[in-house]
Amino acid sequence: MNTIRFTVASAVLAAMSIAVPAKAATFLDGAYGSKEGCIYARTGESSGADDFLLLNDKGVTTSVSACEFKGAPNKTADGFTIKAQCDAEGEVGPEDTATLIKSAKGYTVSFPDGTKLGPMPKCR
């Protein structure tokens, strides 16, 4: 009887471990952004301000676009590169490579089309 319970418990635990998705990679040491973006990072509340800018491990968001990071980041000498897919005003763009460069002023995110967001200081 104990062997059956152990086998059933083992099977349930194995199924649970398969069903739980892997946690997303954490590569930034916190959130970065504008005043409005940092308020959102702390509270989850948005004022709808035009100067919204937020960078975290999930992606980078502005008042008019959101770019979701995909896959694992690649470490560079001064930051990271990572695949990103952006949605701007309802239009989903192609997957592209975002470059995150860290400086004394925070992170700047650049895309191959020349778009640059930042620098974004670390949220406090």
Tab-separated table of C-alpha atoms in Angstrom:
chain	number	residue	atom	x	y	z
A	1	MET	CA	0.000	0.000	0.000
A	2	ASN	CA	2.813	2.438	0.854
A	3	THR	CA	4.519	1.579	-2.448
A	4	ILE	CA	1.354	2.536	-4.358
A	5	ARG	CA	1.076	5.867	-2.483
A	6	PHE	CA	4.743	6.607	-3.154
A	7	THR	CA	4.356	5.793	-6.862
A	8	VAL	CA	1.227	7.946	-7.196
A	9	ALA	CA	2.877	10.823	-5.298
A	10	SER	CA	5.965	10.556	-7.519
A	11	ALA	CA	3.817	10.623	-10.651
A	12	VAL	CA	1.898	13.691	-9.427
A	13	LEU	CA	5.129	15.538	-8.595
A	14	ALA	CA	6.622	14.654	-11.976
A	15	ALA	CA	3.500	15.907	-13.772
A	16	MET	CA	3.565	19.134	-11.772
A	17	SER	CA	7.198	19.775	-12.653
A	18	ILE	CA	6.432	19.336	-16.354
A	19	ALA	CA	3.338	21.569	-16.227
A	20	VAL	CA	5.091	24.505	-14.551
A	21	PRO	CA	6.733	26.773	-17.133
A	22	ALA	CA	10.340	27.739	-16.658
A	23	LYS	CA	10.895	31.118	-15.047
A	24	ALA	CA	11.961	33.895	-17.433
A	25	ALA	CA	15.609	34.864	-17.371
A	26	THR	CA	16.488	37.625	-14.924
A	27	PHE	CA	19.340	39.662	-16.301
A	28	LEU	CA	18.716	43.263	-15.209
A	29	ASP	CA	19.309	44.362	-11.625
A	30	GLY	CA	15.853	45.939	-11.373
A	31	ALA	CA	13.579	48.213	-13.382
A	32	TYR	CA	14.772	51.285	-15.286
A	33	GLY	CA	12.733	54.133	-16.701
A	34	SER	CA	11.217	57.580	-16.609
A	35	LYS	CA	9.470	58.887	-13.500
A	36	GLU	CA	6.121	57.613	-14.824
A	37	GLY	CA	7.563	54.224	-15.797
A	38	CYS	CA	9.129	53.765	-12.369
A	39	ILE	CA	5.854	54.645	-10.636
A	40	TYR	CA	4.190	51.945	-12.727
A	41	ALA	CA	6.962	49.454	-11.865
A	42	ARG	CA	6.387	50.072	-8.145
A	43	THR	CA	2.585	50.373	-8.027
A	44	GLY	CA	1.118	48.869	-11.204
A	45	GLU	CA	-0.771	52.149	-11.707
A	46	SER	CA	-0.319	54.238	-14.858
A	47	SER	CA	-1.206	57.914	-15.170
A	48	GLY	CA	-1.321	57.681	-18.974
A	49	ALA	CA	1.484	60.259	-19.276
A	50	ASP	CA	3.192	60.705	-22.656
A	51	ASP	CA	6.663	60.409	-21.108
A	52	PHE	CA	6.169	56.782	-19.995
A	53	LEU	CA	9.292	54.650	-20.414
A	54	LEU	CA	9.975	51.376	-18.591
A	55	LEU	CA	12.665	48.721	-19.036
A	56	ASN	CA	12.635	45.439	-17.138
A	57	ASP	CA	13.453	41.765	-17.759
A	58	LYS	CA	10.197	41.314	-19.701
A	59	GLY	CA	10.806	44.117	-22.211
A	60	VAL	CA	10.716	47.841	-22.825
A	61	THR	CA	7.498	49.866	-22.873
A	62	THR	CA	6.728	53.436	-23.928
A	63	SER	CA	3.461	55.345	-23.989
A	64	VAL	CA	2.848	54.160	-27.596
A	65	SER	CA	4.706	50.839	-27.929
A	66	ALA	CA	5.671	47.682	-26.097
A	67	CYS	CA	8.553	45.385	-26.959
A	68	GLU	CA	8.581	41.925	-25.396
A	69	PHE	CA	11.943	40.241	-24.924
A	70	LYS	CA	12.189	36.714	-26.328
A	71	GLY	CA	14.673	34.051	-25.304
A	72	ALA	CA	17.840	34.458	-23.319
A	73	PRO	CA	19.948	37.624	-23.368
A	74	ASN	CA	23.539	37.617	-24.621
A	75	LYS	CA	26.014	39.471	-22.399
A	76	THR	CA	28.178	42.095	-24.101
A	77	ALA	CA	31.023	44.244	-22.769
A	78	ASP	CA	28.635	47.050	-21.787
A	79	GLY	CA	25.194	45.441	-21.614
A	80	PHE	CA	23.124	42.845	-23.469
A	81	THR	CA	21.565	41.916	-26.773
A	82	ILE	CA	18.238	40.104	-26.829
A	83	LYS	CA	15.515	39.254	-29.330
A	84	ALA	CA	12.451	41.482	-29.049
A	85	GLN	CA	9.085	41.737	-30.748
A	86	CYS	CA	7.416	45.131	-30.677
A	87	ASP	CA	3.765	46.127	-30.871
A	88	ALA	CA	3.127	49.774	-31.740
A	89	GLU	CA	-0.395	51.154	-32.019
A	90	GLY	CA	-1.848	47.691	-32.658
A	91	GLU	CA	0.701	46.703	-35.312
A	92	VAL	CA	2.959	43.774	-34.422
A	93	GLY	CA	6.412	44.108	-35.897
A	94	PRO	CA	8.964	41.430	-36.773
A	95	GLU	CA	11.242	39.902	-34.184
A	96	ASP	CA	14.422	41.974	-34.038
A	97	THR	CA	17.530	42.280	-31.887
A	98	ALA	CA	17.498	44.910	-29.153
A	99	THR	CA	20.804	46.205	-27.819
A	100	LEU	CA	20.879	47.346	-24.191
A	101	ILE	CA	23.861	49.524	-23.320
A	102	LYS	CA	24.520	50.486	-19.696
A	103	SER	CA	26.184	53.794	-18.883
A	104	ALA	CA	26.429	56.025	-15.821
A	105	LYS	CA	23.002	57.438	-16.785
A	106	GLY	CA	21.318	54.007	-16.965
A	107	TYR	CA	20.320	51.822	-19.908
A	108	THR	CA	19.733	52.880	-23.503
A	109	VAL	CA	17.857	50.432	-25.721
A	110	SER	CA	18.611	50.533	-29.466
A	111	PHE	CA	17.017	48.735	-32.410
A	112	PRO	CA	18.409	48.068	-35.916
A	113	ASP	CA	16.008	50.634	-37.449
A	114	GLY	CA	17.779	53.399	-35.500
A	115	THR	CA	15.213	53.742	-32.700
A	116	LYS	CA	16.849	54.598	-29.362
A	117	LEU	CA	15.084	54.690	-26.021
A	118	GLY	CA	16.836	56.241	-23.050
A	119	PRO	CA	19.023	56.574	-21.222
A	120	MET	CA	16.769	55.267	-18.470
A	121	PRO	CA	17.984	55.564	-14.883
A	122	LYS	CA	17.395	52.777	-12.376
A	123	CYS	CA	14.035	53.025	-10.617
A	124	ARG	CA	14.255	53.687	-6.885
